[in-house]
Each structure stands twice: as structure tokens, then as C-alpha cells.
CSV table of C-alpha atoms in Angstrom, one decimal:
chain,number,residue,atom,x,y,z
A,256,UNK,CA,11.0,20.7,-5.0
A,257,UNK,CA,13.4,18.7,-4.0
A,258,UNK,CA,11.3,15.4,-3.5
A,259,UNK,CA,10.3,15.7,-7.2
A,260,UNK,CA,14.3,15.5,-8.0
A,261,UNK,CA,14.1,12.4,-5.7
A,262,UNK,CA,11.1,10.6,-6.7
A,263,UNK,CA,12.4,10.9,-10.2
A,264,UNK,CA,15.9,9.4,-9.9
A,265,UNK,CA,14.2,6.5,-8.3
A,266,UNK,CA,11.7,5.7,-11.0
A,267,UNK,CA,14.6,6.1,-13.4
A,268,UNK,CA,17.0,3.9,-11.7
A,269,UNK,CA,17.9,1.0,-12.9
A,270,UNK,CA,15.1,-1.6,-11.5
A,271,UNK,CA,16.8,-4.9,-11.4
A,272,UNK,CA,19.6,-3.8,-9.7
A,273,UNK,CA,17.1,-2.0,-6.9
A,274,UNK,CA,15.7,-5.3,-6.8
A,275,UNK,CA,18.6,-7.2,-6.2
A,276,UNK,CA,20.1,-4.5,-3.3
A,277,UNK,CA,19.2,-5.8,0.4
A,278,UNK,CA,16.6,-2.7,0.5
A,279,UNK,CA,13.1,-3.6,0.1
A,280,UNK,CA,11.9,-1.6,-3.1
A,281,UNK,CA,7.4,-1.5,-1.9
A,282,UNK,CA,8.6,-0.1,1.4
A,283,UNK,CA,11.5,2.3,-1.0
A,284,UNK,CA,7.8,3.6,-3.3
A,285,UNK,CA,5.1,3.8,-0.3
A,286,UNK,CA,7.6,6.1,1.8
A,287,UNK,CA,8.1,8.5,-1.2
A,288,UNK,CA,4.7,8.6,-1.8
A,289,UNK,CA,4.6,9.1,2.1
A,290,UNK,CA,6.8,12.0,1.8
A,291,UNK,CA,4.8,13.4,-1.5
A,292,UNK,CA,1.3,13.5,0.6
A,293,UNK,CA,2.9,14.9,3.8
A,294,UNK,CA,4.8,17.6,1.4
A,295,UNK,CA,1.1,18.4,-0.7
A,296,UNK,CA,-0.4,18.7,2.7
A,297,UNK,CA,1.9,21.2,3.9
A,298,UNK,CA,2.2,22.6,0.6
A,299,UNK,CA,-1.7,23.1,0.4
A,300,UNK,CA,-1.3,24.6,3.9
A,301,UNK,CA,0.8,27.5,2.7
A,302,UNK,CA,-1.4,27.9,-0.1
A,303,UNK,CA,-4.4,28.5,2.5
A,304,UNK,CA,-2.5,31.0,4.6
A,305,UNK,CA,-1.5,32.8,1.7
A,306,UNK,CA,-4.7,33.3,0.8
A,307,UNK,CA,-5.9,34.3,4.3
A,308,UNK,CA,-2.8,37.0,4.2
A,309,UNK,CA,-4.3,38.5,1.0
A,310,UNK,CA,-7.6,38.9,2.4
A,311,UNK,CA,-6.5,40.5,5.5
A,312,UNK,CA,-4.5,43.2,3.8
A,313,UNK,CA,-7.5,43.6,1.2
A,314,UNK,CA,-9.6,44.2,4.3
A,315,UNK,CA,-6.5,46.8,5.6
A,316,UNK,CA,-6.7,48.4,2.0
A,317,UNK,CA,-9.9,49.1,1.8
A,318,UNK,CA,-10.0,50.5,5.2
A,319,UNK,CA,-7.0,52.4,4.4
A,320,UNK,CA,-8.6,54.0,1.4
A,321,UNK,CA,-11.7,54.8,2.9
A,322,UNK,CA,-10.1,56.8,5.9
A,323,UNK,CA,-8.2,58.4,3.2
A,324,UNK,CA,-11.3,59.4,1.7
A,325,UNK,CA,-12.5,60.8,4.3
A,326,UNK,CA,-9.8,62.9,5.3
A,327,UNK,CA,-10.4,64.0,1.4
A,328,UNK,CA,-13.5,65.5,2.4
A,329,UNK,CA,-12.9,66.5,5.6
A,330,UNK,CA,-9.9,68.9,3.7
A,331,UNK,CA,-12.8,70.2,1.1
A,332,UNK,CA,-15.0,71.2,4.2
A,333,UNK,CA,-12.2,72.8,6.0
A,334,UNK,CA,-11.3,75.3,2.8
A,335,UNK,CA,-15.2,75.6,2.3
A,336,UNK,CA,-15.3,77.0,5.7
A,337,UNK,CA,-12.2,79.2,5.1
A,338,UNK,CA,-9.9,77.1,7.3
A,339,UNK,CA,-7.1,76.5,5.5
A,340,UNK,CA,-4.9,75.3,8.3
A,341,UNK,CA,-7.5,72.4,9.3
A,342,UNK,CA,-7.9,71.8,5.6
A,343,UNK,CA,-4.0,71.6,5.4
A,344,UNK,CA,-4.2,69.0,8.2
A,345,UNK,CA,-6.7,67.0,6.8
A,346,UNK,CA,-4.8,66.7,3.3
A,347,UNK,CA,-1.9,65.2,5.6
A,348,UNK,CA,-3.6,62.1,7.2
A,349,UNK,CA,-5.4,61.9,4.2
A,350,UNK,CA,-1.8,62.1,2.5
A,351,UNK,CA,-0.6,59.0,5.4
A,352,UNK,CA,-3.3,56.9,4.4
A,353,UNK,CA,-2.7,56.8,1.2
A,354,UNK,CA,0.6,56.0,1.4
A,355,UNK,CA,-0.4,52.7,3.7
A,356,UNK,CA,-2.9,52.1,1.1
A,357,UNK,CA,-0.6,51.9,-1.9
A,358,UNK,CA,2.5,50.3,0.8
A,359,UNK,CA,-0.6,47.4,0.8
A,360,UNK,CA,-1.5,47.7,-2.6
A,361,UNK,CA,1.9,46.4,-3.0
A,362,UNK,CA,2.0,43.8,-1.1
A,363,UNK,CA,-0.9,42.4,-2.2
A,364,UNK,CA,1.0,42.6,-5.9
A,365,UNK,CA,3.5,40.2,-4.4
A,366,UNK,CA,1.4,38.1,-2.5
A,367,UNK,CA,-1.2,37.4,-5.0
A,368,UNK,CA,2.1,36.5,-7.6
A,369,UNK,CA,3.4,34.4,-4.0
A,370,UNK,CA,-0.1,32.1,-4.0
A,371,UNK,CA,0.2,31.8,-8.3
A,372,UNK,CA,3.1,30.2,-8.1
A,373,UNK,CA,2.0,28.6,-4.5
A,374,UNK,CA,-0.8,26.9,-6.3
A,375,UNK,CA,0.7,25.9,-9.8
A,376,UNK,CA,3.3,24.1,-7.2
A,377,UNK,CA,0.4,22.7,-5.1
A,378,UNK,CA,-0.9,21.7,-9.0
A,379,UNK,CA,2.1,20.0,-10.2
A,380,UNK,CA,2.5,18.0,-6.7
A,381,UNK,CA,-1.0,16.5,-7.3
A,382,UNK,CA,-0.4,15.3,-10.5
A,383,UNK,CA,3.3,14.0,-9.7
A,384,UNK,CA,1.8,12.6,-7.1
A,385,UNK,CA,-0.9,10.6,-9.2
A,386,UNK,CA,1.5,9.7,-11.2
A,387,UNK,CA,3.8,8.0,-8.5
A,388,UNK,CA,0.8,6.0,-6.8
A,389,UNK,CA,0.4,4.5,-10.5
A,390,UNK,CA,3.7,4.0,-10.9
A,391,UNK,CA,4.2,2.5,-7.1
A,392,UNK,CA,1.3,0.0,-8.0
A,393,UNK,CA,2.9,-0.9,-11.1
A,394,UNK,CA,6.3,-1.0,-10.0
A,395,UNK,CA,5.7,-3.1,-6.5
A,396,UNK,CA,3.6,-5.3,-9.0
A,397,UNK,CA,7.4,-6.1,-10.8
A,398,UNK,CA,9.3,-6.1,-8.0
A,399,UNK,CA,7.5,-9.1,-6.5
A,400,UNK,CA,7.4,-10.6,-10.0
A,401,UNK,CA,11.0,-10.4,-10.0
A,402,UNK,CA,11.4,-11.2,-6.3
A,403,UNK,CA,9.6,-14.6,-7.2
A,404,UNK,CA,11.1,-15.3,-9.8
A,405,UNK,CA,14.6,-14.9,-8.6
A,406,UNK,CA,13.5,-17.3,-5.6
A,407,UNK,CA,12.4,-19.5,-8.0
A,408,UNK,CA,15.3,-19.3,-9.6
A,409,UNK,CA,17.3,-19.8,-6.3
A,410,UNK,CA,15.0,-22.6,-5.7
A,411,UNK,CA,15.9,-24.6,-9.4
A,412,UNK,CA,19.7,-23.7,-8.8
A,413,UNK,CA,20.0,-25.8,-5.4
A,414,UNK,CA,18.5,-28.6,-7.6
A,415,UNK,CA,21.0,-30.1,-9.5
A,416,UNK,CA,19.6,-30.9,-13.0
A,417,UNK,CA,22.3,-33.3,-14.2
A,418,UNK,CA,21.8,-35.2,-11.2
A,419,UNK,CA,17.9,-35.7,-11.9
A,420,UNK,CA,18.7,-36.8,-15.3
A,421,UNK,CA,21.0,-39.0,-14.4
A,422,UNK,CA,18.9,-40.8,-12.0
A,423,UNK,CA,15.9,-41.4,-14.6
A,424,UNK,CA,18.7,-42.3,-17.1
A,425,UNK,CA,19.6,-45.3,-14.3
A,426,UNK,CA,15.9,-46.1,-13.8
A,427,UNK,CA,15.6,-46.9,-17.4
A,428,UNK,CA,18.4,-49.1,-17.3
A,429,UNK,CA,17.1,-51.1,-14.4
A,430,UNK,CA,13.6,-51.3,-16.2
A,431,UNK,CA,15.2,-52.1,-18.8
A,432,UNK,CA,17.3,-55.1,-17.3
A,433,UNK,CA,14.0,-56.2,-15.3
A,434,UNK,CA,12.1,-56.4,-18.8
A,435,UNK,CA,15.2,-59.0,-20.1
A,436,UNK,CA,15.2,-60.6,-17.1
A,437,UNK,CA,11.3,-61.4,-17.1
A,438,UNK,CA,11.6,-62.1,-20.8
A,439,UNK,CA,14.4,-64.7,-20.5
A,440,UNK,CA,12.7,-66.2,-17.7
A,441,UNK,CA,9.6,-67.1,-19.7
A,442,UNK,CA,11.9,-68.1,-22.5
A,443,UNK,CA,13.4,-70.8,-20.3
A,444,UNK,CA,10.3,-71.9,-19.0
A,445,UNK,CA,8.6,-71.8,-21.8
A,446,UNK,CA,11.7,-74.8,-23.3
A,447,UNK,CA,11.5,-76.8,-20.3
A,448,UNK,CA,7.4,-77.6,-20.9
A,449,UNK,CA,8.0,-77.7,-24.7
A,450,UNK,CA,10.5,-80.5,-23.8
A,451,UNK,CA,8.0,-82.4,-21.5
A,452,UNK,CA,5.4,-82.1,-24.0
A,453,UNK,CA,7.7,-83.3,-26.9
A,454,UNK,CA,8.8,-86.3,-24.6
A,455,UNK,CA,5.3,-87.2,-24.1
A,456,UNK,CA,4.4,-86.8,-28.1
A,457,UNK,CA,7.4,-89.2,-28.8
A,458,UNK,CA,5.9,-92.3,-27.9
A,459,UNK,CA,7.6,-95.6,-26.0
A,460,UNK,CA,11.6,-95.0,-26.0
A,461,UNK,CA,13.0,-97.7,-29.0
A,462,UNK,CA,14.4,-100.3,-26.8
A,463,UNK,CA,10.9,-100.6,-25.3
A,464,UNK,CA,10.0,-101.2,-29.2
A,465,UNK,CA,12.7,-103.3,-30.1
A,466,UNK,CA,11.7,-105.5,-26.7
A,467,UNK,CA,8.5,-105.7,-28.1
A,468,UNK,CA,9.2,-106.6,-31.7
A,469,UNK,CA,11.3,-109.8,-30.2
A,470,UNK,CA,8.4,-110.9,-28.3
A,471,UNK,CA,6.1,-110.8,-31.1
A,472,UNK,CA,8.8,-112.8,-33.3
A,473,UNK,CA,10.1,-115.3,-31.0
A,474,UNK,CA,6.9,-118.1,-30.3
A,475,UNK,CA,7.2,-118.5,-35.2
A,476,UNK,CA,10.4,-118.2,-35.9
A,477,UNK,CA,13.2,-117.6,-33.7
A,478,UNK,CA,15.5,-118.6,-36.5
A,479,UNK,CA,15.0,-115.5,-37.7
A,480,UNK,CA,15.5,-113.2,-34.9
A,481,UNK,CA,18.7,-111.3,-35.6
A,482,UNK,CA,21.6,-112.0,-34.1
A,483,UNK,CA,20.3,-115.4,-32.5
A,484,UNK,CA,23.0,-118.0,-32.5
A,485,UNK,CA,21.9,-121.2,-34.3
A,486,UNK,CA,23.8,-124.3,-33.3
């Protein structure tokens, strides 16, 4: 049938590019499987009047036969009663009705071979048409894989990686510069109070001992206070 042809070129076709074509690929797969169950209805339809056909004109055999049969016998009882002209008349419709009979017999050859090949269709469309659910599931399952991960994709693209790089690349720099700057600020104050605390560990300044030392020497001998002038 000519859906089959059609299912089949588009479980063959190439799937990433169905994907990337404006047409939506789940709606693509649920309408031929759409068109499969309205085609296997229709299809089991004709199989169904077929059938009812057959019957009918098994019921019109029959019938045929046995009014053929009939005239049969009404011929014997003609000639058994010495009339051969009603026995001659007999043999004739008995002679019609066995030609409708085997014009029937005939037809039922070709419609019994019509529903064969009705139902090995009507057999083949069922299973094509399990087979295409399956493969709908599994193939609407990739499509929106691929759907997300091409907007994904999409999504990554507008993001400029470079850029991002670049910025934590600057913020390491800047932490970076912060961590000197705190470090040389503790340096410096760290100098300034190990100066205070060296001034304070070095004692009176040395003219403050050289003041003193005079004072101690002056009252016993200021003879001997250097530099002193002496007359």
C-alpha cells in the first residue's frame, strides 16, 4: 500500500536533518500512524464485507443446487411416467440452475482468493503498524533529545566563553593585587611599632647621658671635665 512506501521513507530518512527542518517530527510520526489506523480500519472493513459477499453467494449456491436437484428428480418422474416432453423440460431448468450454480461456484473461487489476500494485507498492516507505534515512541523520544540539546546548544553559543574566562582571569588579578595590598599594609605597620618599641628599648638619648655624666663629675674635680678651660 502506498502508506507502507510512505511510512518507510520516513523512518529511513535521514533524522537529524528532519529534526533541524521547521516541520515538527512527533506531529510528522502520530499523523502516519493516524493514517495507518484509519487505513487498517477501512482495510478490516473490506475484509468484513468480503466475507459477508462469500456467504451470501454460498447461501445462492446452495439454493441453486438444490432447485437443480430437484428439477433432477422431477425429469426421472416425468420419464417414469412416460412423459418425455415434461421430463425434457425439467432437464432444462434443471440444466439453468446448474449453470448459476457453477457461474457462483466461480465467483466464490475469486472471492475467497479476494479476502486471502484481503486478510494477509489486513495482517501485514497490523504488524507494520506495531512496529511504527514502537518506532514513533522511540523516535519522538530522540527528537526531543535532540531538540534539547540543540537549544542547549543555542543557549551556550549566545554565551560567549572567552568572555567568561576572561573576566575570572581579571578577578584573579584584582584578588590578587588586594592580597599585596593587605600584605604591604601590615608590613608597614608592622615597621612603624617595631620602631616605637626599639626607641623605647634604647634607653635616654646620649646627650641626656653625657648631661648627666658632667653633673656627676663637676662638685670633685672639674679639672678634669674635658674640654674645661683652666686659667
Amino acid at each position: 500500500m502506498g502508506l507502507f512506501d510512505r511510512f518507510s521513507r520516513l523512518i529511513r530518512s535521514n533524522f537529524n536533518s528532519l529534526v533541524s527542518k521547521a516541520e515538527d517530527p512527533e506531529k510528522i510520526l502520530e499523523q502516519a500512524v493516524q493514517d495507518m489506523q484509519s487505513d487498517l480500519i477501512q482495510l478490516r472493513q473490506a475484509v468484513a464485507q468480503a466475507i459477508a459477499t462469500r456467504k451470501r453467494s454460498e447461501r445462492q449456491l446452495a439454493q441453486s443446487e438444490s432447485i437443480a436437484g430437484d428439477w433432477q428428480q422431477r425429469a426421472k418422474l416425468a420419464l417414469q411416467q412416460g412423459n418425455e416432453d415434461l421430463a425434457r423440460e425439467a432437464l432444462l431448468r434443471r440444466k439453468s440452475y446448474s449453470e448459476t450454480a457453477a457461474s457462483i461456484q466461480a465467483q466464490l473461487q475469486q472471492q475467497t482468493s479476494v479476502i486471502d489476500k484481503l486478510k494477509q494485507s489486513m495482517t501485514g498492516l497490523e504488524s507494520k503498524l506495531m512496529e511504527a507505534k514502537t518506532r514513533k515512541d522511540l523516535f519522538i523520544a530522540r527528537a526531543r533529545a535532540a531538540q534539547a540539546s540543540q537549544q542547549l546548544n543555542e543557549t551556550l553559543g549566545r554565551v560567549s566563553t572567552n568572555n567568561a574566562l576572561n573576566a575570572f582571569d581579571r578577578m584573579e588579578d584584582r584578588v590578587h593585587q588586594l592580597e599585596a595590598e593587605a600584605e604591604a599594609t601590615a608590613e608597614l605597620s608592622g615597621d612603624d611599632l617595631e620602631k616605637q618599641f626599639t626607641a623605647l628599648e634604647s634607653g635616654p638619648d646620649v646627650d641626656q647621658e653625657l648631661a648627666a655624666l658632667k653633673k656627676q663629675l663637676a662638685p670633685n674635680d672639674p679639672a678634669k671635665l674635658p674640654y674645661s678651660d683652666q686659667g
